Coordinates of N, CA and C and ligand atoms in Angstrom, one line a residue:
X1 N 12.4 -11.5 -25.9 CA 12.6 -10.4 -25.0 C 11.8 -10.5 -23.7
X2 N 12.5 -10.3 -22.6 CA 11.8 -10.4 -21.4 C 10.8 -9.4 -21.2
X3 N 9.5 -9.5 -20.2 CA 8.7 -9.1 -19.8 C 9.1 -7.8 -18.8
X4 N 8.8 -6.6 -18.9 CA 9.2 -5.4 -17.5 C 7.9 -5.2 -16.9
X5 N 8.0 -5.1 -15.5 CA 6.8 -4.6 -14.9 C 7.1 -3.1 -15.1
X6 N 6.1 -2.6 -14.5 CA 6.0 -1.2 -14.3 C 7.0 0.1 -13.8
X7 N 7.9 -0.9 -12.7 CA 9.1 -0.9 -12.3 C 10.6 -1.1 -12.9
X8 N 10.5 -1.4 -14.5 CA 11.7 -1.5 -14.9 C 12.1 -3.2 -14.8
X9 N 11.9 -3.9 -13.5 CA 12.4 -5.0 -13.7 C 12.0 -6.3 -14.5
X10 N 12.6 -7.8 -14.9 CA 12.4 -8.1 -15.7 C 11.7 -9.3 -15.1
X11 N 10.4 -9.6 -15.2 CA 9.5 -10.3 -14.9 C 9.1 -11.9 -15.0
X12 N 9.3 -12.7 -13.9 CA 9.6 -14.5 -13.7 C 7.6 -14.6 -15.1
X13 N 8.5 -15.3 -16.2 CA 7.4 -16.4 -17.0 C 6.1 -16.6 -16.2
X14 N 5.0 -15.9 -16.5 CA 3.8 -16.8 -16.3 C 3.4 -15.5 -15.6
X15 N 3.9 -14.8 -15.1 CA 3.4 -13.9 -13.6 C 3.2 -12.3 -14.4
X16 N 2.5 -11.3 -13.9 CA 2.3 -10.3 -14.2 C 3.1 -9.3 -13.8
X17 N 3.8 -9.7 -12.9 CA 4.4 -8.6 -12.4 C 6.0 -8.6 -11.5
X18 N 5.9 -10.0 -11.3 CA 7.0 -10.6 -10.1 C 8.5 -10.7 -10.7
X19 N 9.5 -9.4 -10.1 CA 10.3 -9.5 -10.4 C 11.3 -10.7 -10.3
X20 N 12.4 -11.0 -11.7 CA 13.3 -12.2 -11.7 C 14.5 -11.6 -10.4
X21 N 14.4 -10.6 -10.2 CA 15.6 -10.4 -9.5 C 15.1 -9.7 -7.9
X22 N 15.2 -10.4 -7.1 CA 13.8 -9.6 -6.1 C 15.1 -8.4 -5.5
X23 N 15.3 -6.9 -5.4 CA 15.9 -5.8 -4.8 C 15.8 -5.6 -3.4
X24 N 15.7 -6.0 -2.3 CA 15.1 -6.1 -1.1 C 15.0 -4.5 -0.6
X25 N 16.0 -3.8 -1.0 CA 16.0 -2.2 -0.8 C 15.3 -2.0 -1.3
X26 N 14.4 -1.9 -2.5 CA 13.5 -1.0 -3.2 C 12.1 -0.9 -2.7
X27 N 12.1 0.2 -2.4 CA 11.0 1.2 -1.4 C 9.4 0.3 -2.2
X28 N 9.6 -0.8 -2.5 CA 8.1 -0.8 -2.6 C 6.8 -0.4 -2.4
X29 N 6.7 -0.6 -1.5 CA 5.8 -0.4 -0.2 C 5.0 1.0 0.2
X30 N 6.0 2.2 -0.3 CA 5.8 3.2 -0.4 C 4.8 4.1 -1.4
X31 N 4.1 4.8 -1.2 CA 3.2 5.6 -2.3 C 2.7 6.9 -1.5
X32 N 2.7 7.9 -2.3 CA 2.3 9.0 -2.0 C 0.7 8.9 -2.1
X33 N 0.1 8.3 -2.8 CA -1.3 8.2 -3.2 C -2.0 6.5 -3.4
X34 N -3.0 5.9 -3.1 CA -2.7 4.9 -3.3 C -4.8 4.7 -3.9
X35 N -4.5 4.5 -5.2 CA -5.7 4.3 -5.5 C -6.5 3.0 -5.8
X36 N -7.9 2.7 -5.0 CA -8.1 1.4 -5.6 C -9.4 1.6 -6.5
X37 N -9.3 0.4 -7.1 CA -10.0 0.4 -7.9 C -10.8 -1.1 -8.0
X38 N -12.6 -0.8 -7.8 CA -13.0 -2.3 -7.5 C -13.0 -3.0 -8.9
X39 N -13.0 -4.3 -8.7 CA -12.9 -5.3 -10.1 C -13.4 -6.7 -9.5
X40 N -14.6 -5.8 -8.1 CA -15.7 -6.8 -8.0 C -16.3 -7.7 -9.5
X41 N -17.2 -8.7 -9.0 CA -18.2 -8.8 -10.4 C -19.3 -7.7 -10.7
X42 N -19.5 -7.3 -9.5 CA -20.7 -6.8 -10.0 C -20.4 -5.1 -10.4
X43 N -19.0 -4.7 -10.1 CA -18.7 -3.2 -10.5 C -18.0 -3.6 -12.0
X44 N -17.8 -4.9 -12.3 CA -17.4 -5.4 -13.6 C -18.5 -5.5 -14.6
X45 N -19.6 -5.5 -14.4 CA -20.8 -5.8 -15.3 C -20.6 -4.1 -16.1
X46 N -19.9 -3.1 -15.5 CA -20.3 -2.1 -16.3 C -19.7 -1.6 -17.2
X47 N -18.4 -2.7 -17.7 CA -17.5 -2.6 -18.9 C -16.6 -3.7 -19.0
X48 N -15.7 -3.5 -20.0 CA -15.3 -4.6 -20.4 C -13.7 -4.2 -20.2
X49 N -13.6 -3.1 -20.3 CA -11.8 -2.1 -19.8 C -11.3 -3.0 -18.6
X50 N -9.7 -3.0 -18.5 CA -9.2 -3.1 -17.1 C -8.9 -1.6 -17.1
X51 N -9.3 -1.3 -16.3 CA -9.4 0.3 -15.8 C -8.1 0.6 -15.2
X52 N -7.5 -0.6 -13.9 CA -6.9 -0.3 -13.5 C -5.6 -0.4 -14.5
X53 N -5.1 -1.1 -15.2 CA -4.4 -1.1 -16.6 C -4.3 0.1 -17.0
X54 N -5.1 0.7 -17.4 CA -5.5 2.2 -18.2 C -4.8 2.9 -17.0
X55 N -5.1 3.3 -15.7 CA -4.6 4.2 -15.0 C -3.1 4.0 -14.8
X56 N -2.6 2.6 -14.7 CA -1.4 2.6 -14.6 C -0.2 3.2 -15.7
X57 N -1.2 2.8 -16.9 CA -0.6 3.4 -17.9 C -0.3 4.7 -18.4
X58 N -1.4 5.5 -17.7 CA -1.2 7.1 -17.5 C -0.3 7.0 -16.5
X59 N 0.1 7.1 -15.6 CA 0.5 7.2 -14.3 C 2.0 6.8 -14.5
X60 N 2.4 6.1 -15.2 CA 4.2 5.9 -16.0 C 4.4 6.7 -16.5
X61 N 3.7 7.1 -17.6 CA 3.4 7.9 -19.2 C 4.1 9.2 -18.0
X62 N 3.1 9.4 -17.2 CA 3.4 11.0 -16.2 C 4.8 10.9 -15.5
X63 N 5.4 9.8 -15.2 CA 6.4 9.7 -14.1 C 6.3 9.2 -12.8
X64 N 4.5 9.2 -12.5 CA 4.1 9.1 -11.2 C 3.9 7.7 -10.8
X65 N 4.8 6.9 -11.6 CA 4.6 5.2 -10.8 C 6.1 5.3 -10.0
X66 N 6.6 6.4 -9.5 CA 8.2 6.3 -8.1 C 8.2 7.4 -8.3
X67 N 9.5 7.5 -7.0 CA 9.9 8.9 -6.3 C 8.8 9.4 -5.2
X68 N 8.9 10.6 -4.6 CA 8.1 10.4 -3.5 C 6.4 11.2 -3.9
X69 N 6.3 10.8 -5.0 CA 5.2 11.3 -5.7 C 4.2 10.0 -6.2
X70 N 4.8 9.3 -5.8 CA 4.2 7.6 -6.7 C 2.6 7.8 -6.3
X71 N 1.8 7.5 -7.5 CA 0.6 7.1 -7.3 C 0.4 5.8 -7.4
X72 N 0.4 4.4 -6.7 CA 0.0 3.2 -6.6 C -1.2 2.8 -7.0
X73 N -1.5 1.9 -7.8 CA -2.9 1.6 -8.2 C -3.3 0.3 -7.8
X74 N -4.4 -0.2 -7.0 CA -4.1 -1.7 -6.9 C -6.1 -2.1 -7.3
X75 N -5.8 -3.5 -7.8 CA -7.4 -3.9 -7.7 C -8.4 -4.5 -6.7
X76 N -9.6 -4.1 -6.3 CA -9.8 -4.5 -5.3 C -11.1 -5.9 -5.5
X77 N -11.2 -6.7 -4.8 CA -12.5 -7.5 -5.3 C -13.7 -6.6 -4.4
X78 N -15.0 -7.2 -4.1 CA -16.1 -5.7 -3.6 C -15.4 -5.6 -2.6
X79 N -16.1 -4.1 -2.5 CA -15.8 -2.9 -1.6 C -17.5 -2.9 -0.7
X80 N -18.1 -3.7 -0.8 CA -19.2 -3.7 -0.4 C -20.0 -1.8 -0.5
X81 N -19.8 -1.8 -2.2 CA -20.5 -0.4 -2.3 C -20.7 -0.6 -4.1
X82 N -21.7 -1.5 -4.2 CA -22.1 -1.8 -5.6 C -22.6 -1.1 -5.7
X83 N -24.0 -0.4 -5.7 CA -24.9 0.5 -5.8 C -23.7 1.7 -6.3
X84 N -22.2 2.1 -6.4 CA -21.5 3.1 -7.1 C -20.9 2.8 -8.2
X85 N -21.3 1.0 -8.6 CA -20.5 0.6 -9.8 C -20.4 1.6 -10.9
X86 N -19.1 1.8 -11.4 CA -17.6 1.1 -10.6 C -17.2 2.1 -9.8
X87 N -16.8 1.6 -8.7 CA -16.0 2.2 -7.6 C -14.8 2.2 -7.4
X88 N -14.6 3.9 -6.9 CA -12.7 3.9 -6.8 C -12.6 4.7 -5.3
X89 N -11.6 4.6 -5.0 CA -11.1 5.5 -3.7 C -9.6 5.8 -3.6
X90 N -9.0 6.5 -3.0 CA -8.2 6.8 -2.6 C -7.5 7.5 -1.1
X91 N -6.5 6.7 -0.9 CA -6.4 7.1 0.4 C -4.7 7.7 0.2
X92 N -4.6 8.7 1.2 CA -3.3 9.4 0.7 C -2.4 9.4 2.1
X93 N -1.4 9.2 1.7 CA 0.0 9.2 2.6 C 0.3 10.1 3.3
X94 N -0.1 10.0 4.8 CA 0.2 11.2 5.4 C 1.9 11.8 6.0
X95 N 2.8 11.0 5.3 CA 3.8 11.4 5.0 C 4.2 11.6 4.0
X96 N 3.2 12.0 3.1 CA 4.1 12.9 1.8 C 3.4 14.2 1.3
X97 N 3.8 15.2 0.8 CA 4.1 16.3 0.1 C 2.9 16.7 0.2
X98 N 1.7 16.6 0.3 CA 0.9 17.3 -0.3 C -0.3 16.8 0.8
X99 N -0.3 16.0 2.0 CA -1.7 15.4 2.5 C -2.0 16.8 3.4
X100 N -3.4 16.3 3.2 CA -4.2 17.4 4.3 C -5.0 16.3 4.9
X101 N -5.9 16.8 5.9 CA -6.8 15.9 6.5 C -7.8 15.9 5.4
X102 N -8.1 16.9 4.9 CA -9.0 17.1 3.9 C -9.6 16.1 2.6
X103 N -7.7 16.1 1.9 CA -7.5 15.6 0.6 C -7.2 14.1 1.1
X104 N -7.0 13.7 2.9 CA -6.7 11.9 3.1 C -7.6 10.9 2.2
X105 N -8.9 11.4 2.0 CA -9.4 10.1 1.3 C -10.7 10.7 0.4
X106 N -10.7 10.4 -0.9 CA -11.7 10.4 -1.7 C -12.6 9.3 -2.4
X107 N -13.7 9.3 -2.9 CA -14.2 8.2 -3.0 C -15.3 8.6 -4.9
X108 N -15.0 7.7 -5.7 CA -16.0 8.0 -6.7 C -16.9 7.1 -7.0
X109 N -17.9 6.9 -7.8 CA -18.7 5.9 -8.8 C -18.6 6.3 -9.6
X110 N -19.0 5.5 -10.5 CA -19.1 5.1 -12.1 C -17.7 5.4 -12.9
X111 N -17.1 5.5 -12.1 CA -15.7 5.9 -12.7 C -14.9 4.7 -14.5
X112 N -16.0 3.8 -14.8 CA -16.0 3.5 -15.8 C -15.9 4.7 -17.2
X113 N -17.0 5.6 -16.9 CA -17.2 6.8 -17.7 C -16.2 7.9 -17.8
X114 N -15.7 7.6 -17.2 CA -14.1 8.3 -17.3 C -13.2 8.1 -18.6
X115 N -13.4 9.5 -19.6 CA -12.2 9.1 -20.5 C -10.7 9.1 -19.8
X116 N -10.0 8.8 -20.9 CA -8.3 8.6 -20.6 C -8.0 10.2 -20.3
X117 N -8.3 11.0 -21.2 CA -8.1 12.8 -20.5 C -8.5 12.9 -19.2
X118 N -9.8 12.4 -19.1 CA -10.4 12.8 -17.8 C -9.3 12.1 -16.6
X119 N -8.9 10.9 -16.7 CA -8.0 9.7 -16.1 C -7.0 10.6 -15.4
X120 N -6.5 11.0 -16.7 CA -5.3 12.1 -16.6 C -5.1 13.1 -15.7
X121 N -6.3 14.0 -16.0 CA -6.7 15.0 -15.3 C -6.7 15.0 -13.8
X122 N -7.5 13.7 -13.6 CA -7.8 13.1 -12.3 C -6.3 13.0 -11.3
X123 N -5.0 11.9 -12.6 CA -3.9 11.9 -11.9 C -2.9 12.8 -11.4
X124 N -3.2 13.7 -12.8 CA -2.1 14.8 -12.5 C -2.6 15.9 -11.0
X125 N -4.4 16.0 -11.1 CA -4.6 16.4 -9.7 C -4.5 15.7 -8.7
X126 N -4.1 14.8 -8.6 CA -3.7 14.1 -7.5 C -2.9 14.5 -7.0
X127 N -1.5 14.2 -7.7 CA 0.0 14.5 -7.3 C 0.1 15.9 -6.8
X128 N -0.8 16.8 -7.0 CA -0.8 18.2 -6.8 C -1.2 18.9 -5.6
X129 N -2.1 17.4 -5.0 CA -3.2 17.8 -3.5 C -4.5 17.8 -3.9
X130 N -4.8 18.0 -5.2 CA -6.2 18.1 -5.6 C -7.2 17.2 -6.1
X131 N -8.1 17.4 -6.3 CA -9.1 16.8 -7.0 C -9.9 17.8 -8.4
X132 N -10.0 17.4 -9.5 CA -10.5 18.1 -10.6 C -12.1 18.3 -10.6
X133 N -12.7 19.3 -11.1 CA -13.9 19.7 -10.9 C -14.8 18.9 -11.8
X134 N -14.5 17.8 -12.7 CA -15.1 16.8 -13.6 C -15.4 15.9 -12.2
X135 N -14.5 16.1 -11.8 CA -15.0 14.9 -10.6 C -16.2 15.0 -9.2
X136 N -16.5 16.0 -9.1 CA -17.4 16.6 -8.3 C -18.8 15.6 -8.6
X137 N -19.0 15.5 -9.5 CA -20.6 14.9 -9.8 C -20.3 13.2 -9.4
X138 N -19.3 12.7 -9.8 CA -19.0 11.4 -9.6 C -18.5 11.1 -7.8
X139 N -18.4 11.8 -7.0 CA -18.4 11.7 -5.8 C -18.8 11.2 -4.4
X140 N -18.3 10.4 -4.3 CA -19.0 9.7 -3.1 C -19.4 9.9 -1.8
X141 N -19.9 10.7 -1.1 CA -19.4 11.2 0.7 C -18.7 10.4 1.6
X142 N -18.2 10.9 2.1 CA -17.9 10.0 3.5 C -18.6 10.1 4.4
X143 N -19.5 8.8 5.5 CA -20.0 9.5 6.0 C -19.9 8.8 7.3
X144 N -20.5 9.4 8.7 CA -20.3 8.3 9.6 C -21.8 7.8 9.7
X145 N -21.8 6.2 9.5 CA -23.1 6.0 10.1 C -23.0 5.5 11.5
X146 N -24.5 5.5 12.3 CA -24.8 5.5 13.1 C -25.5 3.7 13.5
X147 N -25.3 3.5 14.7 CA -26.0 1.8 14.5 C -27.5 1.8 14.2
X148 N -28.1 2.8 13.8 CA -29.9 2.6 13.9 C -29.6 2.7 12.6
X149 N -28.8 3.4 11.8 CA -28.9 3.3 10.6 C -28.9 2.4 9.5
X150 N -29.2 2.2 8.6 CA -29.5 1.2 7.2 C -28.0 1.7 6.9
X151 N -27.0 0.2 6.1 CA -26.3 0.3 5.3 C -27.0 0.3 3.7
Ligands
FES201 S1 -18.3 -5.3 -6.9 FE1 -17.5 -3.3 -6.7 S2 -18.3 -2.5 -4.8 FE2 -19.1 -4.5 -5.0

């Protein structure tokens, strides 16, 4: 039996994801939400999970890997922000449904300690505009620095 990505289609031997039949029309590209997730080494020392695995797998389970609700998950190598291992962010599509200036970008640590509920929780407030109140403590600011200042 052939391999399906996330997308339904049926996946070329050897590859994780690359469809046998490439669609040229299909909106890839597109995401209403687009979460990364680092899988630096050094935000990797704090578990042994593919995390982003786990989210993708909520995020089908929900509906929300298409349509104009898609949450995208991709892995990132550093983010040059070890000190929050593990680190996630998200940046949201200001053409879809639900962006504010507000909710355009959020940022967590340790997001390792995240159960699969919590995962959940996290997704389904996403698609909604929100962010869940578990998430508050794991939060990262945005901030502007300044050139005198220390990274
Ligand atoms: S390895 Fe994840 S931010 Fe550096």
């Amino acid at each position: 039996m052939s391999k399906k990505n996330s997308m339904g289609s049926d996946v070329v031997d050897g590859f994780a994801c690359k469809p046998k039949v490439l669609d040229a029309n299909k909106p890839v590209m597109y995401s209403a939400i687009q979460l990364f997730v680092c899988d630096g080494h050094r935000c990797k020392e704090t578990h042994q999970d593919d995390i982003a695995k786990k989210i993708r797998a909520i995020i089908q389970e929900l509906g929300l890997n298409k349509g104009t609700n898609r949450i995208k998950v991709t892995k990132t190598a550093c983010n040059g922000a070890c000190r929050f291992r593990n680190f996630a962010y998200i940046y949201r599509n200001a053409f879809s449904d639900n962006f504010t200036q507000e909710n355009s970008f959020a940022a967590w640590k340790q997001v390792h300690k995240w159960s699969d509920e919590q995962w959940r929780e996290m997704i389904i407030a996403l698609s909604e505009g929100k962010i869940p109140e578990f998430a508050e403590q794991f939060k990262v600011e945005d901030k502007v620095y300044e050139d005198s200042q220390d990274l």
